[in-house]
mmCIF file of C-alpha atoms in Angstrom:
data_model
loop_
_atom_site.group_PDB
_atom_site.id
_atom_site.type_symbol
_atom_site.label_atom_id
_atom_site.label_comp_id
_atom_site.label_asym_id
_atom_site.label_seq_id
_atom_site.Cartn_x
_atom_site.Cartn_y
_atom_site.Cartn_z
ATOM 1 C CA MET A 1415 -65.416 44.490 -55.912
ATOM 2 C CA VAL A 1416 -64.857 45.797 -52.207
ATOM 3 C CA SER A 1417 -67.084 44.397 -49.545
ATOM 4 C CA ALA A 1418 -68.095 46.773 -46.659
ATOM 5 C CA VAL A 1419 -68.227 45.498 -43.219
ATOM 6 C CA PHE A 1420 -70.906 47.255 -41.160
ATOM 7 C CA HIS A 1421 -70.883 47.631 -37.349
ATOM 8 C CA THR A 1422 -74.149 47.590 -35.599
ATOM 9 C CA PRO A 1423 -73.771 50.197 -33.135
ATOM 10 C CA LEU A 1424 -74.392 49.872 -29.344
ATOM 11 C CA PRO A 1425 -77.959 51.503 -27.861
ATOM 12 C CA ALA A 1426 -77.196 54.738 -25.641
ATOM 13 C CA HIS A 1427 -78.249 53.345 -22.661
ATOM 14 C CA ALA A 1428 -76.072 49.949 -22.773
ATOM 15 C CA GLU A 1429 -72.778 50.360 -21.226
ATOM 16 C CA ALA A 1430 -70.064 48.105 -21.381
ATOM 17 C CA ALA A 1431 -69.714 45.304 -18.805
ATOM 18 C CA PRO A 1432 -66.994 46.215 -16.807
ATOM 19 C CA VAL A 1433 -64.109 43.132 -17.164
ATOM 20 C CA ARG A 1434 -63.203 41.302 -14.071
ATOM 21 C CA ALA A 1435 -59.284 40.624 -13.722
ATOM 22 C CA GLU A 1436 -59.003 37.254 -12.541
ATOM 23 C CA HIS A 1437 -55.949 36.899 -10.156
ATOM 24 C CA THR A 1438 -53.853 33.503 -10.792
ATOM 25 C CA PRO A 1439 -51.775 32.876 -7.970
ATOM 26 C CA VAL A 1440 -48.107 33.299 -8.372
ATOM 27 C CA ARG A 1441 -45.587 30.485 -7.939
ATOM 28 C CA THR A 1442 -42.982 31.146 -5.842
ATOM 29 C CA GLU A 1443 -41.489 27.749 -5.913
ATOM 30 C CA PRO A 1444 -38.545 27.407 -7.991
ATOM 31 C CA ILE A 1445 -38.851 25.100 -11.145
ATOM 32 C CA GLU A 1446 -36.929 22.102 -11.299
ATOM 33 C CA ALA A 1447 -35.668 21.396 -14.591
ATOM 34 C CA PRO A 1448 -36.103 17.846 -15.412
ATOM 35 C CA ARG A 1449 -33.011 15.747 -14.527
ATOM 36 C CA THR A 1450 -31.067 14.382 -17.289
ATOM 37 C CA THR A 1451 -28.053 12.262 -16.692
ATOM 38 C CA ALA A 1452 -25.063 13.006 -19.049
ATOM 39 C CA ARG A 1453 -23.453 10.074 -20.311
ATOM 40 C CA LEU A 1454 -19.542 11.196 -20.603
ATOM 41 C CA PRO A 1455 -17.736 9.639 -23.316
ATOM 42 C CA PHE A 1456 -15.570 6.736 -22.528
ATOM 43 C CA ASP A 1457 -12.009 7.928 -22.213
ATOM 44 C CA TRP A 1458 -10.057 5.449 -24.758
ATOM 45 C CA ARG A 1459 -7.118 7.547 -24.370
ATOM 46 C CA ALA A 1460 -6.949 7.209 -20.431
ATOM 47 C CA LEU A 1461 -7.451 3.436 -20.921
ATOM 48 C CA TRP A 1462 -4.564 3.441 -23.755
ATOM 49 C CA LEU A 1463 -2.083 4.766 -21.185
ATOM 50 C CA ARG A 1464 -3.095 2.861 -18.505
ATOM 51 C CA VAL A 1465 -2.873 -0.395 -20.188
ATOM 52 C CA VAL A 1466 -0.727 -0.438 -22.893
ATOM 53 C CA PRO A 1467 2.878 0.896 -21.343
ATOM 54 C CA PRO A 1468 2.587 -1.972 -18.823
ATOM 55 C CA LEU A 1469 1.791 -4.512 -21.570
ATOM 56 C CA LEU A 1470 4.984 -3.242 -23.547
ATOM 57 C CA GLY A 1471 7.026 -3.036 -20.468
ATOM 58 C CA LEU A 1472 6.529 -7.033 -19.990
ATOM 59 C CA GLY A 1473 6.397 -8.005 -23.790
ATOM 60 C CA LEU A 1474 10.305 -6.147 -23.854
ATOM 61 C CA LEU A 1475 11.184 -8.290 -20.840
ATOM 62 C CA VAL A 1476 9.827 -11.630 -22.481
ATOM 63 C CA LEU A 1477 11.528 -10.477 -25.763
ATOM 64 C CA LEU A 1478 14.937 -10.106 -23.856
ATOM 65 C CA TRP A 1479 14.613 -12.998 -21.925
ATOM 66 C CA GLN A 1480 13.793 -15.040 -25.009
ATOM 67 C CA LEU A 1481 16.771 -13.542 -26.742
ATOM 68 C CA VAL A 1482 19.188 -14.587 -24.027
ATOM 69 C CA ALA A 1483 17.694 -18.157 -23.614
ATOM 70 C CA GLN A 1484 18.830 -18.601 -27.289
ATOM 71 C CA SER A 1485 21.790 -17.430 -27.047
ATOM 72 C CA THR A 1486 24.592 -19.945 -26.487
ATOM 73 C CA GLY A 1487 25.518 -21.908 -23.320
ATOM 74 C CA SER A 1488 23.368 -19.407 -21.493
ATOM 75 C CA GLY A 1489 21.558 -22.368 -19.390
ATOM 76 C CA ILE A 1490 18.398 -19.682 -19.138
ATOM 77 C CA PRO A 1491 15.295 -21.563 -19.678
ATOM 78 C CA SER A 1492 13.006 -20.199 -22.654
ATOM 79 C CA PRO A 1493 9.756 -18.383 -21.452
ATOM 80 C CA ALA A 1494 7.583 -21.027 -22.914
ATOM 81 C CA PHE A 1495 9.449 -23.956 -20.842
ATOM 82 C CA THR A 1496 9.270 -21.778 -18.024
ATOM 83 C CA TRP A 1497 5.501 -21.321 -18.295
ATOM 84 C CA ASP A 1498 5.041 -25.157 -18.708
ATOM 85 C CA ALA A 1499 7.129 -25.823 -15.436
ATOM 86 C CA ALA A 1500 5.153 -22.942 -13.691
ATOM 87 C CA VAL A 1501 1.610 -24.852 -14.826
ATOM 88 C CA LYS A 1502 2.736 -27.944 -13.279
ATOM 89 C CA LEU A 1503 3.963 -26.554 -10.513
ATOM 90 C CA PHE A 1504 1.328 -24.607 -9.188
ATOM 91 C CA SER A 1505 -1.323 -27.317 -10.042
ATOM 92 C CA ASP A 1506 -0.337 -28.636 -6.430
ATOM 93 C CA PRO A 1507 1.123 -26.368 -4.459
ATOM 94 C CA PHE A 1508 0.808 -27.538 -1.217
ATOM 95 C CA TYR A 1509 2.283 -31.351 -1.363
ATOM 96 C CA SER A 1510 4.261 -32.535 1.049
ATOM 97 C CA ASN A 1511 6.328 -35.395 0.868
ATOM 98 C CA GLY A 1512 8.464 -34.782 3.927
ATOM 99 C CA PRO A 1513 9.981 -31.648 5.685
ATOM 100 C CA ASN A 1514 12.755 -30.944 2.490
ATOM 101 C CA ASP A 1515 10.102 -31.633 -0.270
ATOM 102 C CA GLN A 1516 6.979 -29.701 -0.234
ATOM 103 C CA GLY A 1517 4.826 -27.140 -2.347
ATOM 104 C CA ILE A 1518 5.644 -23.738 -3.172
ATOM 105 C CA GLY A 1519 2.565 -22.875 -1.326
ATOM 106 C CA TRP A 1520 3.830 -24.165 1.708
ATOM 107 C CA ASN A 1521 7.210 -22.288 1.405
ATOM 108 C CA VAL A 1522 5.588 -19.242 0.812
ATOM 109 C CA LEU A 1523 3.303 -19.397 3.644
ATOM 110 C CA SER A 1524 6.197 -20.466 6.066
ATOM 111 C CA SER A 1525 8.140 -17.392 4.816
ATOM 112 C CA LEU A 1526 5.008 -14.935 5.360
ATOM 113 C CA GLN A 1527 4.682 -16.388 8.709
ATOM 114 C CA ARG A 1528 8.385 -15.492 9.872
ATOM 115 C CA VAL A 1529 7.860 -11.960 8.334
ATOM 116 C CA GLY A 1530 5.028 -11.582 10.371
ATOM 117 C CA MET A 1531 6.318 -12.558 13.592
ATOM 118 C CA GLY A 1532 9.696 -10.360 13.271
ATOM 119 C CA PHE A 1533 7.566 -7.556 11.759
ATOM 120 C CA GLY A 1534 5.052 -7.770 14.532
ATOM 121 C CA MET A 1535 7.415 -7.664 17.089
ATOM 122 C CA ALA A 1536 9.164 -4.678 15.611
ATOM 123 C CA ALA A 1537 6.107 -2.938 15.656
ATOM 124 C CA LEU A 1538 5.357 -2.891 18.985
ATOM 125 C CA VAL A 1539 8.711 -2.005 19.604
ATOM 126 C CA GLY A 1540 9.625 0.800 17.025
ATOM 127 C CA ILE A 1541 6.464 2.599 17.078
ATOM 128 C CA PRO A 1542 6.110 3.324 21.032
ATOM 129 C CA ALA A 1543 9.960 4.099 20.916
ATOM 130 C CA GLY A 1544 9.404 6.210 17.998
ATOM 131 C CA PHE A 1545 6.903 8.157 19.628
ATOM 132 C CA LEU A 1546 8.877 8.390 22.509
ATOM 133 C CA ILE A 1547 12.182 9.578 21.087
ATOM 134 C CA GLY A 1548 10.498 12.377 19.016
ATOM 135 C CA ARG A 1549 8.374 13.561 22.236
ATOM 136 C CA PHE A 1550 11.160 14.142 24.629
ATOM 137 C CA ARG A 1551 14.444 15.667 23.399
ATOM 138 C CA PHE A 1552 17.066 13.823 25.956
ATOM 139 C CA LEU A 1553 15.795 10.532 24.515
ATOM 140 C CA SER A 1554 16.195 11.874 20.802
ATOM 141 C CA ARG A 1555 19.514 12.880 21.661
ATOM 142 C CA MET A 1556 20.398 9.675 23.405
ATOM 143 C CA PHE A 1557 18.942 7.226 21.107
ATOM 144 C CA ASN A 1558 19.933 9.010 17.551
ATOM 145 C CA PRO A 1559 23.526 8.110 17.267
ATOM 146 C CA LEU A 1560 22.898 4.835 18.206
ATOM 147 C CA ILE A 1561 20.168 4.364 15.227
ATOM 148 C CA SER A 1562 22.716 5.968 13.012
ATOM 149 C CA LEU A 1563 25.016 3.453 14.028
ATOM 150 C CA LEU A 1564 23.313 0.540 13.563
ATOM 151 C CA ARG A 1565 20.588 1.376 10.991
ATOM 152 C CA PRO A 1566 23.214 1.050 7.933
ATOM 153 C CA VAL A 1567 24.626 -2.524 8.790
ATOM 154 C CA SER A 1568 23.343 -5.182 6.399
ATOM 155 C CA PRO A 1569 20.592 -7.515 7.722
ATOM 156 C CA LEU A 1570 22.092 -10.490 7.171
ATOM 157 C CA ALA A 1571 24.911 -9.345 9.855
ATOM 158 C CA TRP A 1572 22.866 -9.889 12.423
ATOM 159 C CA LEU A 1573 21.918 -13.593 11.436
ATOM 160 C CA PRO A 1574 24.933 -14.999 13.244
ATOM 161 C CA ILE A 1575 24.047 -13.213 16.311
ATOM 162 C CA GLY A 1576 20.648 -14.609 15.926
ATOM 163 C CA LEU A 1577 22.073 -18.048 15.678
ATOM 164 C CA LEU A 1578 24.528 -17.844 18.969
ATOM 165 C CA VAL A 1579 22.003 -16.506 21.221
ATOM 166 C CA PHE A 1580 18.837 -18.356 19.849
ATOM 167 C CA LYS A 1581 20.191 -21.526 19.068
ATOM 168 C CA GLY A 1582 18.093 -22.355 16.318
ATOM 169 C CA ALA A 1583 17.556 -21.071 12.624
ATOM 170 C CA ASN A 1584 13.827 -20.077 13.061
ATOM 171 C CA PRO A 1585 14.365 -17.847 15.386
ATOM 172 C CA ALA A 1586 17.411 -16.420 14.107
ATOM 173 C CA ALA A 1587 15.439 -15.437 10.890
ATOM 174 C CA ILE A 1588 12.923 -14.067 12.964
ATOM 175 C CA TRP A 1589 15.398 -11.943 14.931
ATOM 176 C CA THR A 1590 16.870 -10.953 11.622
ATOM 177 C CA ILE A 1591 13.411 -9.864 10.339
ATOM 178 C CA PHE A 1592 13.158 -7.866 13.885
ATOM 179 C CA ILE A 1593 16.313 -5.922 13.674
ATOM 180 C CA CYS A 1594 15.975 -4.944 10.014
ATOM 181 C CA SER A 1595 12.362 -3.801 10.263
ATOM 182 C CA ILE A 1596 12.402 -1.498 13.237
ATOM 183 C CA TRP A 1597 14.587 1.332 12.151
ATOM 184 C CA PRO A 1598 11.991 2.300 9.499
ATOM 185 C CA MET A 1599 9.179 2.537 11.933
ATOM 186 C CA VAL A 1600 11.382 3.808 14.698
ATOM 187 C CA ILE A 1601 12.268 7.065 12.190
ATOM 188 C CA ASN A 1602 9.342 7.663 10.481
ATOM 189 C CA THR A 1603 7.346 7.509 13.863
ATOM 190 C CA ALA A 1604 10.178 10.174 15.465
ATOM 191 C CA VAL A 1605 9.917 12.313 12.618
ATOM 192 C CA GLY A 1606 6.063 12.662 12.633
ATOM 193 C CA VAL A 1607 6.325 13.369 16.156
ATOM 194 C CA GLN A 1608 8.735 16.076 15.742
ATOM 195 C CA ARG A 1609 6.526 17.883 12.782
ATOM 196 C CA VAL A 1610 3.283 18.279 14.914
ATOM 197 C CA PRO A 1611 2.724 22.111 15.107
ATOM 198 C CA GLN A 1612 4.048 23.531 18.382
ATOM 199 C CA ASP A 1613 0.724 25.444 18.487
ATOM 200 C CA TYR A 1614 -1.243 21.733 19.075
ATOM 201 C CA LEU A 1615 0.922 21.350 22.231
ATOM 202 C CA ASN A 1616 0.419 24.618 23.269
ATOM 203 C CA VAL A 1617 -3.190 24.056 23.315
ATOM 204 C CA ALA A 1618 -2.756 20.738 24.890
ATOM 205 C CA ARG A 1619 -0.759 22.588 27.889
ATOM 206 C CA VAL A 1620 -3.257 25.546 28.629
ATOM 207 C CA LEU A 1621 -5.861 22.708 28.548
ATOM 208 C CA ASN A 1622 -3.558 20.911 30.953
ATOM 209 C CA LEU A 1623 -3.996 17.765 29.298
ATOM 210 C CA SER A 1624 -2.667 14.613 30.448
ATOM 211 C CA GLU A 1625 0.446 13.191 28.256
ATOM 212 C CA TRP A 1626 -1.753 10.282 27.391
ATOM 213 C CA LYS A 1627 -4.555 12.464 25.971
ATOM 214 C CA VAL A 1628 -1.647 14.387 24.478
ATOM 215 C CA ILE A 1629 -0.644 11.125 22.540
ATOM 216 C CA THR A 1630 -3.924 9.726 21.846
ATOM 217 C CA LYS A 1631 -5.883 12.883 20.759
ATOM 218 C CA ILE A 1632 -3.051 15.183 19.080
ATOM 219 C CA LEU A 1633 -0.008 13.479 18.402
ATOM 220 C CA LEU A 1634 -1.593 9.889 16.707
ATOM 221 C CA PRO A 1635 -4.105 11.617 14.318
ATOM 222 C CA ALA A 1636 -0.907 13.813 13.127
ATOM 223 C CA VAL A 1637 1.733 11.009 13.084
ATOM 224 C CA LEU A 1638 -0.336 8.216 11.749
ATOM 225 C CA PRO A 1639 0.442 9.124 7.785
ATOM 226 C CA TYR A 1640 4.526 8.880 8.834
ATOM 227 C CA MET A 1641 3.601 5.994 10.919
ATOM 228 C CA LEU A 1642 2.062 4.324 8.107
ATOM 229 C CA THR A 1643 5.041 5.105 5.686
ATOM 230 C CA GLY A 1644 7.194 3.484 7.868
ATOM 231 C CA VAL A 1645 5.531 0.478 8.107
ATOM 232 C CA ARG A 1646 5.201 0.096 4.266
ATOM 233 C CA LEU A 1647 9.007 0.489 4.129
ATOM 234 C CA ALA A 1648 9.660 -1.958 6.834
ATOM 235 C CA VAL A 1649 7.545 -4.565 5.187
ATOM 236 C CA GLY A 1650 9.386 -4.308 1.905
ATOM 237 C CA THR A 1651 12.735 -4.416 3.652
ATOM 238 C CA ALA A 1652 11.448 -7.740 6.065
ATOM 239 C CA TRP A 1653 10.241 -9.453 2.923
ATOM 240 C CA LEU A 1654 13.849 -9.049 0.836
ATOM 241 C CA VAL A 1655 15.787 -9.990 3.821
ATOM 242 C CA ILE A 1656 13.717 -13.283 4.539
ATOM 243 C CA VAL A 1657 14.819 -14.940 1.170
ATOM 244 C CA ALA A 1658 18.512 -14.290 1.890
ATOM 245 C CA ALA A 1659 18.097 -15.443 5.731
ATOM 246 C CA GLU A 1660 16.300 -18.673 4.431
ATOM 247 C CA MET A 1661 19.121 -19.445 1.928
ATOM 248 C CA LEU A 1662 21.285 -19.341 5.086
ATOM 249 C CA THR A 1663 19.277 -20.872 7.777
ATOM 250 C CA GLY A 1664 17.593 -23.869 5.721
ATOM 251 C CA GLY A 1665 14.144 -25.483 6.343
ATOM 252 C CA VAL A 1666 11.230 -24.334 4.905
ATOM 253 C CA GLY A 1667 10.413 -21.185 3.225
ATOM 254 C CA ILE A 1668 10.753 -19.396 -0.136
ATOM 255 C CA GLY A 1669 14.762 -18.525 0.361
ATOM 256 C CA PHE A 1670 15.299 -22.009 1.051
ATOM 257 C CA TRP A 1671 13.422 -23.442 -1.920
ATOM 258 C CA VAL A 1672 15.280 -21.473 -4.174
ATOM 259 C CA TRP A 1673 18.721 -22.486 -2.900
ATOM 260 C CA ASP A 1674 17.509 -26.048 -3.100
ATOM 261 C CA GLU A 1675 16.285 -25.860 -6.781
ATOM 262 C CA TRP A 1676 19.844 -23.937 -7.624
ATOM 263 C CA ASN A 1677 21.437 -27.496 -5.816
ATOM 264 C CA ASN A 1678 19.101 -29.466 -8.421
ATOM 265 C CA LEU A 1679 20.194 -27.155 -10.830
ATOM 266 C CA ASN A 1680 16.682 -26.674 -11.802
ATOM 267 C CA VAL A 1681 16.621 -22.950 -13.133
ATOM 268 C CA ALA A 1682 13.327 -22.669 -14.393
ATOM 269 C CA HIS A 1683 11.786 -23.143 -10.987
ATOM 270 C CA ILE A 1684 14.043 -20.419 -9.532
ATOM 271 C CA ILE A 1685 12.845 -18.169 -12.397
ATOM 272 C CA ILE A 1686 9.163 -18.876 -11.001
ATOM 273 C CA ALA A 1687 10.348 -18.289 -7.315
ATOM 274 C CA ILE A 1688 11.758 -14.935 -8.441
ATOM 275 C CA PHE A 1689 8.651 -13.856 -10.193
ATOM 276 C CA THR A 1690 6.587 -15.341 -7.213
ATOM 277 C CA ILE A 1691 8.432 -13.066 -5.023
ATOM 278 C CA GLY A 1692 7.900 -9.995 -6.553
ATOM 279 C CA LEU A 1693 4.411 -10.852 -7.088
ATOM 280 C CA VAL A 1694 4.065 -11.470 -3.097
ATOM 281 C CA GLY A 1695 5.860 -7.998 -2.270
ATOM 282 C CA LEU A 1696 3.937 -6.114 -4.781
ATOM 283 C CA VAL A 1697 0.658 -7.458 -3.129
ATOM 284 C CA LEU A 1698 1.703 -6.774 0.383
ATOM 285 C CA GLU A 1699 3.277 -3.053 -0.470
ATOM 286 C CA PHE A 1700 -0.260 -2.514 -2.579
ATOM 287 C CA ALA A 1701 -2.397 -3.489 0.521
ATOM 288 C CA LEU A 1702 -0.422 -1.269 2.858
ATOM 289 C CA VAL A 1703 -0.427 1.731 0.226
ATOM 290 C CA GLN A 1704 -4.432 1.046 0.386
ATOM 291 C CA LEU A 1705 -4.012 1.007 4.100
ATOM 292 C CA ALA A 1706 -2.104 4.420 4.270
ATOM 293 C CA THR A 1707 -4.511 6.142 1.718
ATOM 294 C CA ALA A 1708 -7.454 5.164 3.886
ATOM 295 C CA PHE A 1709 -5.868 6.923 6.944
ATOM 296 C CA THR A 1710 -4.429 9.587 5.265
ATOM 297 C CA TYR A 1711 -6.686 13.177 5.292
ATOM 298 C CA GLU A 1712 -6.327 16.492 3.121
ATOM 299 C CA GLU A 1713 -7.014 19.830 4.525
ATOM 300 C CA VAL A 1714 -9.911 21.475 3.377
ATOM 301 C CA LYS A 1715 -8.927 24.907 1.958
ATOM 302 C CA SER A 1716 -11.257 27.581 2.693
#
């Protein structure tokens, strides 16, 4: 059965009402998508490559150390015995029982004080000298042969000269630090000045800048990475030399402490001193690397 749908026709006089088109305002602002913070997955592989290899290296060192200690007649204490000695030693690192019996903390601080004094004087002399040698060709030709002659000399060869001139062990050690740490700063600073683009200096000549403005506004920003590299090398050299210098001069210092422990046949303390010297040198190196990174700029490529 089919149902029919009937539509009532409109009257003849009735007209359809006009339909008004409503104009909705068009939104011209860009619609921002809801911000969602994408959480990146943790990179376990990077952590593995960063942490595991150093641990394996330390483990290999301890294993070899244990094997050498177990060999007959080596005289090397085991890692466990050295660890116990280190715990006792660093439980009171700043004791003082007289000038020849002081804790390892006082010895490290005394060595750092000598390094700071010698290195500071070397920086005050070496960095300006490097600027002058790199800036003026006459001075470069004058001093380059002297630097080439004196730089390869062993730092300890300067120690007797210091003892003769200064009549004291402490100033002689500072003199040795000075003379061995000045060369990296002079050479690196001079090389940095010589590698400044000639266009920069030509612009300074056109602008009729004074020599002081050329050094402070043009040379110093360009030479700073080279200069900091020289400072880092100089500090590493100074920390290496002070240990050997203190072994010969005596007094309070980590080098003298190592020699004194050898006279007492305390090999465990010597090994502890070796690790302490390495850690202090590592901290100094890391601090200067961070300083150099902070002051080094990269050119922006367009």
